[in-house]
mmCIF file of C-alpha atoms in Angstrom:
data_model
loop_
_atom_site.group_PDB
_atom_site.id
_atom_site.type_symbol
_atom_site.label_atom_id
_atom_site.label_comp_id
_atom_site.label_asym_id
_atom_site.label_seq_id
_atom_site.Cartn_x
_atom_site.Cartn_y
_atom_site.Cartn_z
ATOM 1 C CA MET V 1 121.311 106.993 116.045
ATOM 2 C CA SER V 2 120.775 109.110 119.005
ATOM 3 C CA ALA V 3 123.750 109.028 121.550
ATOM 4 C CA ILE V 4 121.668 107.534 124.134
ATOM 5 C CA ARG V 5 121.055 104.740 121.725
ATOM 6 C CA GLU V 6 123.933 103.702 120.985
ATOM 7 C CA ILE V 7 124.563 103.846 124.703
ATOM 8 C CA ARG V 8 121.940 101.661 124.997
ATOM 9 C CA GLY V 9 122.913 99.124 122.286
ATOM 10 C CA THR V 10 126.345 98.586 122.574
ATOM 11 C CA ARG V 11 125.191 97.803 126.500
ATOM 12 C CA CYS V 12 122.915 95.096 125.012
ATOM 13 C CA ARG V 13 126.302 93.616 123.251
ATOM 14 C CA ILE V 14 127.924 93.726 125.631
ATOM 15 C CA ARG V 15 126.067 91.877 128.554
ATOM 16 C CA LYS V 16 125.173 89.239 125.937
ATOM 17 C CA ILE V 17 128.563 88.458 125.896
ATOM 18 C CA LEU V 18 129.153 88.641 129.822
ATOM 19 C CA LYS V 19 125.948 86.871 131.105
ATOM 20 C CA PRO V 20 127.626 83.196 129.867
ATOM 21 C CA GLN V 21 130.578 83.985 131.831
ATOM 22 C CA LEU V 22 128.641 85.690 135.201
ATOM 23 C CA ASP V 23 126.845 82.302 135.122
ATOM 24 C CA ASN V 24 129.651 79.354 134.629
ATOM 25 C CA GLY V 25 131.468 81.781 137.138
ATOM 26 C CA ILE V 26 134.565 82.929 135.090
ATOM 27 C CA LEU V 27 133.587 86.557 136.232
ATOM 28 C CA THR V 28 132.197 87.964 139.332
ATOM 29 C CA PRO V 29 129.408 90.366 139.194
ATOM 30 C CA GLU V 30 132.153 92.914 140.188
ATOM 31 C CA GLU V 31 134.423 92.544 137.595
ATOM 32 C CA ALA V 32 131.763 92.256 134.854
ATOM 33 C CA VAL V 33 130.295 95.712 136.452
ATOM 34 C CA SER V 34 133.937 97.451 135.713
ATOM 35 C CA PHE V 35 134.162 95.852 132.375
ATOM 36 C CA GLU V 36 131.314 97.334 131.232
ATOM 37 C CA GLU V 37 131.706 100.409 132.780
ATOM 38 C CA GLU V 38 134.964 100.872 130.210
ATOM 39 C CA GLN V 39 133.612 100.166 127.676
ATOM 40 C CA ILE V 40 130.638 102.358 127.883
ATOM 41 C CA ASN V 41 132.859 104.734 128.894
ATOM 42 C CA ARG V 42 135.107 104.209 125.642
ATOM 43 C CA GLN V 43 131.951 104.071 123.724
ATOM 44 C CA ALA V 44 130.975 107.859 125.265
ATOM 45 C CA GLN V 45 134.228 109.336 124.590
ATOM 46 C CA VAL V 46 133.937 108.509 120.727
ATOM 47 C CA ILE V 47 130.216 109.899 120.594
ATOM 48 C CA TYR V 48 131.362 112.849 121.988
ATOM 49 C CA GLU V 49 134.735 113.537 119.899
ATOM 50 C CA ASN V 50 132.315 112.889 116.340
ATOM 51 C CA ASN V 51 128.876 114.968 118.127
ATOM 52 C CA LEU V 52 131.873 118.051 117.709
ATOM 53 C CA LYS V 53 132.504 117.429 114.401
ATOM 54 C CA LEU V 54 128.118 117.405 113.158
ATOM 55 C CA THR V 55 127.452 120.227 111.780
ATOM 56 C CA PRO V 56 124.060 121.797 112.640
ATOM 57 C CA GLU V 57 122.375 120.661 109.397
ATOM 58 C CA GLN V 58 123.736 117.123 110.164
ATOM 59 C CA ILE V 59 122.174 117.319 114.117
ATOM 60 C CA GLU V 60 118.927 118.476 112.134
ATOM 61 C CA GLN V 61 119.261 115.590 109.995
ATOM 62 C CA ARG V 62 119.275 112.875 112.542
ATOM 63 C CA ARG V 63 116.313 114.100 114.200
ATOM 64 C CA ASN V 64 114.199 114.110 111.096
ATOM 65 C CA ALA V 65 112.663 111.114 109.443
ATOM 66 C CA PRO V 66 114.408 109.144 106.975
ATOM 67 C CA ALA V 67 115.478 110.531 104.122
ATOM 68 C CA LYS V 68 115.726 106.982 102.391
ATOM 69 C CA VAL V 69 113.580 104.323 102.047
ATOM 70 C CA PRO V 70 114.845 101.974 104.815
ATOM 71 C CA VAL V 71 116.769 98.918 103.398
ATOM 72 C CA TRP V 72 115.573 95.287 105.122
ATOM 73 C CA PRO V 73 115.700 91.874 104.311
ATOM 74 C CA ASP V 74 114.686 89.871 101.867
ATOM 75 C CA VAL V 75 112.574 87.548 103.941
ATOM 76 C CA VAL V 76 110.629 90.565 105.394
ATOM 77 C CA ARG V 77 108.414 93.495 104.365
ATOM 78 C CA GLY V 78 108.819 96.688 106.249
ATOM 79 C CA VAL V 79 105.255 98.157 106.905
ATOM 80 C CA PRO V 80 104.146 101.153 108.683
ATOM 81 C CA ASN V 81 102.448 100.311 112.561
ATOM 82 C CA VAL V 82 99.278 102.347 111.725
ATOM 83 C CA PHE V 83 98.604 99.661 108.631
ATOM 84 C CA LEU V 84 99.072 96.873 111.244
ATOM 85 C CA ARG V 85 97.010 98.221 114.045
ATOM 86 C CA SER V 86 93.723 99.013 112.351
ATOM 87 C CA ALA V 87 91.426 97.758 110.122
ATOM 88 C CA LEU V 88 92.479 100.014 106.681
ATOM 89 C CA PHE V 89 93.290 96.581 105.301
ATOM 90 C CA GLY V 90 90.278 94.429 106.139
ATOM 91 C CA VAL V 91 90.085 91.101 106.234
ATOM 92 C CA ASN V 92 86.870 91.162 103.700
ATOM 93 C CA LYS V 93 87.531 88.740 100.546
ATOM 94 C CA GLU V 94 85.000 90.679 98.445
ATOM 95 C CA ASN V 95 85.245 94.190 97.355
ATOM 96 C CA LYS V 96 83.400 96.371 100.016
ATOM 97 C CA PRO V 97 81.400 99.958 98.504
ATOM 98 C CA ALA V 98 84.090 102.782 98.483
ATOM 99 C CA LEU V 99 84.931 104.994 102.004
ATOM 100 C CA ASP V 100 84.175 108.835 101.624
ATOM 101 C CA ASN V 101 86.286 110.271 104.586
ATOM 102 C CA ALA V 102 85.623 107.914 106.878
ATOM 103 C CA ASP V 103 86.735 107.030 110.192
ATOM 104 C CA ILE V 104 88.836 104.018 110.542
ATOM 105 C CA TYR V 105 88.247 101.995 113.427
ATOM 106 C CA SER V 106 92.700 101.597 114.748
ATOM 107 C CA SER V 107 93.949 101.492 118.175
ATOM 108 C CA SER V 108 94.019 104.177 120.091
ATOM 109 C CA LEU V 109 97.768 105.812 119.110
ATOM 110 C CA TYR V 110 95.895 106.693 116.060
ATOM 111 C CA LYS V 111 92.648 108.306 114.194
ATOM 112 C CA ILE V 112 92.269 107.172 111.119
ATOM 113 C CA LYS V 113 90.570 108.909 107.568
ATOM 114 C CA TYR V 114 90.143 107.669 104.668
ATOM 115 C CA THR V 115 88.506 107.751 101.222
ATOM 116 C CA GLY V 116 88.979 105.465 98.221
ATOM 117 C CA ALA V 117 88.195 102.095 97.584
ATOM 118 C CA SER V 118 87.733 99.103 100.222
ATOM 119 C CA LEU V 119 90.978 97.778 100.731
ATOM 120 C CA LYS V 120 92.192 94.188 102.165
ATOM 121 C CA GLN V 121 94.794 91.658 102.946
ATOM 122 C CA SER V 122 95.754 91.747 99.136
ATOM 123 C CA ASP V 123 95.751 95.020 98.757
ATOM 124 C CA LEU V 124 98.525 95.469 101.710
ATOM 125 C CA ASP V 125 100.501 92.660 100.069
ATOM 126 C CA ILE V 126 100.746 94.672 96.766
ATOM 127 C CA TRP V 127 101.368 97.939 98.767
ATOM 128 C CA GLN V 128 104.203 95.686 100.527
ATOM 129 C CA GLY V 129 105.655 94.642 97.119
ATOM 130 C CA ILE V 130 106.197 98.206 96.009
ATOM 131 C CA MET V 131 107.832 99.354 99.118
ATOM 132 C CA GLN V 132 110.345 96.516 99.279
ATOM 133 C CA MET V 133 111.488 97.392 95.742
ATOM 134 C CA LEU V 134 111.700 101.139 97.175
ATOM 135 C CA ARG V 135 114.089 99.913 99.795
ATOM 136 C CA GLY V 136 117.320 101.951 99.951
ATOM 137 C CA LYS V 137 115.518 104.907 97.564
ATOM 138 C CA GLU V 138 115.091 108.230 98.067
ATOM 139 C CA TRP V 139 111.256 109.178 98.812
ATOM 140 C CA GLY V 140 109.546 110.281 95.585
ATOM 141 C CA THR V 141 111.785 107.983 93.244
ATOM 142 C CA ILE V 142 110.076 105.976 90.641
ATOM 143 C CA VAL V 143 110.070 102.660 90.498
ATOM 144 C CA GLU V 144 109.847 100.345 87.201
ATOM 145 C CA PHE V 145 108.644 97.057 87.093
ATOM 146 C CA SER V 146 107.141 94.713 85.212
ATOM 147 C CA ALA V 147 104.076 92.939 85.699
ATOM 148 C CA TRP V 148 105.520 89.868 85.779
ATOM 149 C CA GLU V 149 107.846 90.755 88.579
ATOM 150 C CA ILE V 150 105.321 91.983 91.156
ATOM 151 C CA LEU V 151 103.748 88.857 90.368
ATOM 152 C CA ASP V 152 106.631 86.709 91.011
ATOM 153 C CA LEU V 153 107.422 89.296 94.769
ATOM 154 C CA LEU V 154 104.053 88.695 95.663
ATOM 155 C CA ASP V 155 104.690 84.428 94.822
ATOM 156 C CA LYS V 156 101.417 84.611 92.295
ATOM 157 C CA SER V 157 100.200 83.372 88.969
ATOM 158 C CA HIS V 158 101.149 84.595 85.575
ATOM 159 C CA SER V 159 97.849 85.244 84.494
ATOM 160 C CA GLY V 160 96.034 87.853 82.697
ATOM 161 C CA PRO V 161 93.380 88.727 85.555
ATOM 162 C CA LYS V 162 96.085 88.380 88.402
ATOM 163 C CA MET V 163 98.054 90.767 85.976
ATOM 164 C CA ASN V 164 94.818 93.119 85.811
ATOM 165 C CA GLU V 165 94.297 93.571 89.478
ATOM 166 C CA ILE V 166 97.710 94.661 89.480
ATOM 167 C CA ALA V 167 97.123 97.351 87.495
ATOM 168 C CA GLU V 168 93.155 98.204 89.073
ATOM 169 C CA ARG V 169 93.949 98.277 92.514
ATOM 170 C CA LEU V 170 97.340 100.694 91.942
ATOM 171 C CA ALA V 171 95.164 103.205 90.215
ATOM 172 C CA LEU V 172 92.812 102.801 93.397
ATOM 173 C CA PHE V 173 95.516 103.375 95.370
ATOM 174 C CA LYS V 174 96.599 106.749 93.251
ATOM 175 C CA THR V 175 93.008 108.224 94.006
ATOM 176 C CA SER V 176 92.562 107.389 97.763
ATOM 177 C CA LEU V 177 93.426 109.680 99.938
ATOM 178 C CA LEU V 178 94.745 108.600 103.884
ATOM 179 C CA GLU V 179 94.671 110.777 106.610
ATOM 180 C CA ILE V 180 96.399 109.827 109.981
ATOM 181 C CA THR V 181 97.176 111.695 112.784
ATOM 182 C CA ASP V 182 98.893 111.110 116.242
ATOM 183 C CA THR V 183 96.519 111.378 118.976
ATOM 184 C CA LYS V 184 99.110 111.515 121.907
ATOM 185 C CA THR V 185 100.363 114.575 120.265
ATOM 186 C CA GLY V 186 97.942 115.256 117.723
ATOM 187 C CA ARG V 187 100.297 116.202 114.774
ATOM 188 C CA LEU V 188 99.434 114.941 111.357
ATOM 189 C CA MET V 189 101.543 111.864 110.360
ATOM 190 C CA TYR V 190 100.798 111.872 107.056
ATOM 191 C CA LYS V 191 97.975 113.144 104.260
ATOM 192 C CA GLY V 192 97.857 112.355 101.028
ATOM 193 C CA PRO V 193 97.713 108.952 98.336
ATOM 194 C CA LEU V 194 98.536 105.116 98.836
ATOM 195 C CA ILE V 195 100.650 105.649 96.218
ATOM 196 C CA LYS V 196 101.817 109.334 94.215
ATOM 197 C CA MET V 197 102.113 108.384 90.437
ATOM 198 C CA PHE V 198 101.151 104.895 88.578
ATOM 199 C CA LYS V 199 101.453 104.668 85.083
ATOM 200 C CA MET V 200 101.842 102.186 82.689
ATOM 201 C CA GLU V 201 102.398 101.166 79.271
ATOM 202 C CA ASP V 202 100.078 100.083 76.669
ATOM 203 C CA ASN V 203 101.320 97.435 75.066
ATOM 204 C CA PRO V 204 99.890 94.075 76.458
ATOM 205 C CA GLY V 205 102.065 91.166 78.029
ATOM 206 C CA ARG V 206 103.851 90.149 80.789
ATOM 207 C CA HIS V 207 106.097 92.784 79.610
ATOM 208 C CA LYS V 208 104.358 95.539 80.313
ATOM 209 C CA LYS V 209 105.545 97.750 82.238
ATOM 210 C CA TYR V 210 104.517 99.403 85.678
ATOM 211 C CA TYR V 211 105.419 103.027 86.830
ATOM 212 C CA VAL V 212 105.062 104.316 90.868
ATOM 213 C CA ALA V 213 105.798 106.568 93.188
ATOM 214 C CA ILE V 214 105.148 106.621 96.757
ATOM 215 C CA ASP V 215 104.378 110.401 98.610
ATOM 216 C CA PRO V 216 107.438 111.637 100.362
ATOM 217 C CA GLY V 217 105.495 112.397 103.307
ATOM 218 C CA MET V 218 105.357 108.329 103.849
ATOM 219 C CA LYS V 219 108.790 108.693 105.403
ATOM 220 C CA GLU V 220 107.067 109.903 108.309
ATOM 221 C CA LEU V 221 105.228 106.417 108.705
ATOM 222 C CA TYR V 222 108.758 105.235 108.566
ATOM 223 C CA ARG V 223 110.472 106.376 111.680
ATOM 224 C CA TYR V 224 112.796 103.990 113.510
ATOM 225 C CA ASP V 225 109.837 102.768 116.321
ATOM 226 C CA GLN V 226 106.574 103.062 113.710
ATOM 227 C CA TYR V 227 107.266 100.422 111.646
ATOM 228 C CA THR V 228 107.095 96.340 112.226
ATOM 229 C CA TYR V 229 109.186 93.846 109.856
ATOM 230 C CA LEU V 230 106.434 90.998 108.390
ATOM 231 C CA ASN V 231 107.834 87.573 108.297
ATOM 232 C CA TRP V 232 106.843 87.335 104.278
ATOM 233 C CA ASN V 233 107.491 83.576 104.770
ATOM 234 C CA ILE V 234 104.265 83.289 107.200
ATOM 235 C CA ARG V 235 102.147 86.023 105.568
ATOM 236 C CA ASN V 236 102.447 84.620 102.022
ATOM 237 C CA ALA V 237 101.725 81.031 103.569
ATOM 238 C CA LEU V 238 98.532 81.621 104.891
ATOM 239 C CA LYS V 239 96.819 82.299 101.336
ATOM 240 C CA ASN V 240 93.463 82.757 100.903
ATOM 241 C CA LYS V 241 93.300 83.354 104.981
ATOM 242 C CA PRO V 242 92.850 86.951 105.507
ATOM 243 C CA ILE V 243 91.905 87.154 109.053
ATOM 244 C CA ALA V 244 94.952 85.415 110.145
ATOM 245 C CA LYS V 245 97.132 87.407 107.820
ATOM 246 C CA TRP V 246 95.713 90.592 109.932
ATOM 247 C CA MET V 247 96.344 88.940 113.065
ATOM 248 C CA HIS V 248 100.204 87.906 112.059
ATOM 249 C CA ALA V 249 100.777 91.281 110.934
ATOM 250 C CA PHE V 250 98.805 92.927 114.037
ATOM 251 C CA TYR V 251 101.323 90.197 116.854
ATOM 252 C CA SER V 252 103.755 90.774 114.780
ATOM 253 C CA THR V 253 103.704 94.775 116.075
ATOM 254 C CA HIS V 254 103.663 93.385 119.648
ATOM 255 C CA ALA V 255 107.178 91.977 121.455
ATOM 256 C CA SER V 256 104.825 91.000 123.808
ATOM 257 C CA VAL V 257 100.851 90.689 124.557
ATOM 258 C CA PHE V 258 98.181 91.284 126.482
ATOM 259 C CA PRO V 259 94.532 90.221 126.627
ATOM 260 C CA LEU V 260 92.310 91.557 124.036
ATOM 261 C CA THR V 261 88.596 90.845 123.970
ATOM 262 C CA LEU V 262 87.110 88.865 121.020
ATOM 263 C CA GLY V 263 84.696 92.019 120.660
ATOM 264 C CA PHE V 264 87.470 94.083 120.373
ATOM 265 C CA MET V 265 89.644 91.800 117.697
ATOM 266 C CA SER V 266 85.940 92.128 115.213
ATOM 267 C CA LYS V 267 86.007 95.448 115.393
ATOM 268 C CA LEU V 268 89.921 96.342 114.798
ATOM 269 C CA CYS V 269 90.732 93.912 111.378
ATOM 270 C CA GLY V 270 86.923 94.702 110.036
ATOM 271 C CA TYR V 271 85.117 92.085 110.412
ATOM 272 C CA SER V 272 81.506 91.958 110.964
ATOM 273 C CA PRO V 273 80.182 88.771 111.564
ATOM 274 C CA ALA V 274 76.216 87.375 111.103
ATOM 275 C CA ASN V 275 76.732 86.222 114.833
ATOM 276 C CA ASP V 276 78.849 85.852 117.775
ATOM 277 C CA PHE V 277 79.160 82.083 117.149
ATOM 278 C CA LYS V 278 80.375 82.594 113.723
ATOM 279 C CA LEU V 279 82.355 85.600 115.314
ATOM 280 C CA LYS V 280 84.059 83.415 117.505
ATOM 281 C CA GLN V 281 84.528 80.312 115.075
ATOM 282 C CA ASN V 282 86.152 82.643 112.817
ATOM 283 C CA LEU V 283 88.947 84.135 114.686
ATOM 284 C CA ILE V 284 89.684 80.268 117.059
ATOM 285 C CA GLU V 285 90.269 79.017 113.607
ATOM 286 C CA SER V 286 91.911 81.532 112.031
ATOM 287 C CA LEU V 287 94.714 81.462 115.014
ATOM 288 C CA ALA V 288 94.801 78.158 114.985
ATOM 289 C CA CYS V 289 96.028 78.452 111.208
ATOM 290 C CA LEU V 290 98.344 81.086 111.904
ATOM 291 C CA ALA V 291 100.102 79.371 115.249
ATOM 292 C CA ASN V 292 100.465 76.395 112.943
ATOM 293 C CA VAL V 293 102.314 78.239 110.111
ATOM 294 C CA CYS V 294 104.048 79.541 112.789
ATOM 295 C CA THR V 295 105.428 76.726 113.670
ATOM 296 C CA ILE V 296 106.572 75.231 110.872
ATOM 297 C CA HIS V 297 108.959 78.501 110.547
ATOM 298 C CA ASN V 298 110.307 77.557 114.102
ATOM 299 C CA GLN V 299 108.286 80.643 115.450
ATOM 300 C CA TYR V 300 106.512 79.829 119.287
ATOM 301 C CA LEU V 301 102.865 81.560 119.644
ATOM 302 C CA SER V 302 99.903 79.906 121.466
ATOM 303 C CA TYR V 303 96.064 81.103 122.326
ATOM 304 C CA SER V 304 93.056 79.914 124.467
ATOM 305 C CA VAL V 305 89.916 82.372 125.331
ATOM 306 C CA ILE V 306 88.965 82.858 129.177
ATOM 307 C CA ASP V 307 84.909 82.322 128.021
ATOM 308 C CA LYS V 308 84.135 82.296 132.348
ATOM 309 C CA ARG V 309 84.413 84.422 134.817
ATOM 310 C CA GLU V 310 84.711 83.543 138.677
ATOM 311 C CA VAL V 311 81.681 84.517 140.522
ATOM 312 C CA GLU V 312 81.262 84.567 144.065
ATOM 313 C CA ASP V 313 77.350 82.805 145.175
ATOM 314 C CA LYS V 314 75.830 85.148 147.589
ATOM 315 C CA LYS V 315 73.771 83.134 149.431
ATOM 316 C CA THR V 316 75.917 80.316 149.765
ATOM 317 C CA GLY V 317 78.906 82.245 149.235
ATOM 318 C CA GLU V 318 80.244 79.610 146.774
ATOM 319 C CA GLN V 319 82.764 80.585 144.251
ATOM 320 C CA LEU V 320 81.172 79.983 141.063
ATOM 321 C CA PHE V 321 81.989 80.529 136.916
ATOM 322 C CA LYS V 322 79.926 82.289 135.203
ATOM 323 C CA HIS V 323 79.790 82.153 131.312
ATOM 324 C CA VAL V 324 80.677 85.238 129.743
ATOM 325 C CA PRO V 325 78.766 87.112 126.505
ATOM 326 C CA VAL V 326 81.406 85.813 123.185
ATOM 327 C CA LYS V 327 81.816 89.630 122.420
ATOM 328 C CA LYS V 328 83.177 89.910 126.207
ATOM 329 C CA GLN V 329 85.255 86.687 126.228
ATOM 330 C CA LYS V 330 89.383 87.473 125.988
ATOM 331 C CA LEU V 331 91.671 86.300 123.804
ATOM 332 C CA ILE V 332 95.460 85.092 125.274
ATOM 333 C CA ILE V 333 98.242 85.016 122.549
ATOM 334 C CA GLU V 334 101.354 84.405 124.051
ATOM 335 C CA LYS V 335 104.709 84.663 121.844
ATOM 336 C CA GLU V 336 107.789 85.251 121.775
ATOM 337 C CA GLY V 337 109.573 88.308 120.298
ATOM 338 C CA SER V 338 111.760 89.171 117.817
ATOM 339 C CA GLU V 339 115.265 89.468 118.990
ATOM 340 C CA SER V 340 115.053 93.091 118.120
ATOM 341 C CA GLN V 341 111.694 93.366 120.327
ATOM 342 C CA GLN V 342 113.054 91.978 123.238
ATOM 343 C CA ASN V 343 116.331 94.278 123.122
ATOM 344 C CA HIS V 344 113.659 97.375 122.812
ATOM 345 C CA ILE V 345 111.693 96.527 125.471
ATOM 346 C CA TRP V 346 114.857 95.773 128.083
ATOM 347 C CA MET V 347 116.748 98.957 126.448
ATOM 348 C CA ARG V 348 113.491 100.754 127.317
ATOM 349 C CA LYS V 349 113.363 99.497 130.906
ATOM 350 C CA GLN V 350 117.267 100.466 131.098
ATOM 351 C CA GLU V 351 116.639 104.328 129.361
ATOM 352 C CA LYS V 352 113.948 104.357 132.368
ATOM 353 C CA MET V 353 116.493 103.691 134.754
ATOM 354 C CA GLU V 354 118.858 105.788 133.673
ATOM 355 C CA LYS V 355 116.322 108.688 133.319
ATOM 356 C CA ALA V 356 115.515 107.952 137.154
ATOM 357 C CA LYS V 357 119.456 108.668 137.962
ATOM 358 C CA LEU V 358 119.820 111.415 136.130
ATOM 359 C CA ASP V 359 116.725 112.757 137.647
ATOM 360 C CA GLN V 360 118.436 111.839 141.692
ATOM 361 C CA ILE V 361 121.546 113.784 140.523
ATOM 362 C CA SER V 362 120.402 116.496 139.297
ATOM 363 C CA ASP V 363 116.365 118.351 138.534
ATOM 364 C CA GLU V 364 117.474 119.981 135.349
ATOM 365 C CA PRO V 365 116.361 117.725 132.772
ATOM 366 C CA LYS V 366 119.116 116.145 130.696
ATOM 367 C CA ASN V 367 118.827 116.054 126.583
ATOM 368 C CA LEU V 368 119.367 112.683 126.634
ATOM 369 C CA ASP V 369 120.648 112.358 122.720
ATOM 370 C CA LYS V 370 123.512 115.327 123.769
ATOM 371 C CA PHE V 371 126.263 114.998 125.872
ATOM 372 C CA ASP V 372 128.551 117.313 127.159
ATOM 373 C CA GLY V 373 131.494 115.081 127.803
ATOM 374 C CA PRO V 374 132.028 111.773 129.075
ATOM 375 C CA ALA V 375 130.971 112.879 132.897
ATOM 376 C CA ASP V 376 127.577 112.361 131.525
ATOM 377 C CA ALA V 377 128.729 109.066 129.703
ATOM 378 C CA THR V 378 129.847 108.301 133.659
ATOM 379 C CA LEU V 379 126.576 108.442 135.426
ATOM 380 C CA LEU V 380 124.450 106.520 132.057
ATOM 381 C CA ALA V 381 126.802 103.878 133.359
ATOM 382 C CA SER V 382 126.697 104.209 136.884
ATOM 383 C CA TYR V 383 123.766 101.453 137.649
ATOM 384 C CA GLU V 384 123.429 97.820 139.294
ATOM 385 C CA LEU V 385 123.988 94.951 136.932
ATOM 386 C CA ASN V 386 120.541 93.061 136.823
ATOM 387 C CA TRP V 387 120.812 89.518 135.250
ATOM 388 C CA ASP V 388 117.875 87.914 136.144
ATOM 389 C CA ARG V 389 114.553 87.979 134.191
ATOM 390 C CA GLU V 390 112.797 90.944 134.961
ATOM 391 C CA ARG V 391 114.940 92.487 132.236
ATOM 392 C CA GLN V 392 112.684 90.293 129.859
ATOM 393 C CA GLU V 393 109.669 91.574 131.137
ATOM 394 C CA SER V 394 107.177 93.729 129.234
ATOM 395 C CA TRP V 395 107.102 97.337 129.121
ATOM 396 C CA CYS V 396 104.305 97.560 126.086
ATOM 397 C CA LEU V 397 101.832 98.998 128.641
ATOM 398 C CA GLU V 398 103.417 101.883 128.604
ATOM 399 C CA TYR V 399 103.684 102.506 124.955
ATOM 400 C CA GLU V 400 100.688 100.888 123.496
ATOM 401 C CA PRO V 401 97.075 102.354 123.628
ATOM 402 C CA ASP V 402 94.985 101.352 126.331
ATOM 403 C CA TYR V 403 92.383 99.316 124.323
ATOM 404 C CA GLU V 404 89.106 98.144 124.880
ATOM 405 C CA SER V 405 88.010 95.706 127.430
#
């Protein structure tokens, strides 16, 4: 974790503690600012002293992708954002023809090329299960599991067809070729198969052993800001609802959501209905199902569709409402981001304020991942205390793709 993120994390925890005391009048804003600055300076001093002990190899290691698969709770699945913001794992129920170096529709942050069997949401479940068993292990580690173990993890029945399906899809993962490029920097994020190695024992039955390894290059997709926790209980409750599964995954990557057209959503999830009526009907039905499941699991999600726009009559000057074509109708989603997402939004805003203050003090750019000493921490801590709802506003537009309208 960089120094600036450690400072922001400390500040976030302090403000959560101080806010009730401010609201109840126990502390004045001046006392809160003084206490916060004292704690921040103390934390900065600790960081500064620890950084002096770091070797060049350790400093370089901090800047690189994680050496091990991140560890997340059992109730969630850690999945790269690029998988969830694209049509790579589509919403088709039946198998489609294989793809050959095909361009996969995605958000403008990524450029994806894929060769291999067409992928479905059920394939993403299998891939998530593999990553779940690899948590905390070094990249490239071979994980061993039985047919029943993976089926239990996916909450599927222990039937022969299900076992055969798992083996078949894992074999297809191995023969695939995925190429992901960061469109902003042009950097190749990953090139390789979904899984690097897959072997299985010849003996039939429930105790048949599978051996799977993930390409170490996949760690680039698991940098701290490149993957999302998916609530497995919600996803598992959306069985046989691939569009609802995809929407849950897509919206889980956003702390706050802005309007998207139905036409763009259909492209992004790889859904090609026979007509526009079917498009809108299935998207709305899937959202209704997702909203109900989220309510059951104490998560808030609501939706609405803007199917009309206000126009002015050129002759009378009256304001009229004109119907909007289905593919240009906008989907409005209201949801509450997770606590970590809300903290991330707020921290990004604070980071922007801090950088602006540093730029005012010096024209020379500061490396916020390195402290020259406690004096730099004092600069970072010198800002006004702001407790209003403004800190909860979304800054998604600053780092999310410019979606088509």
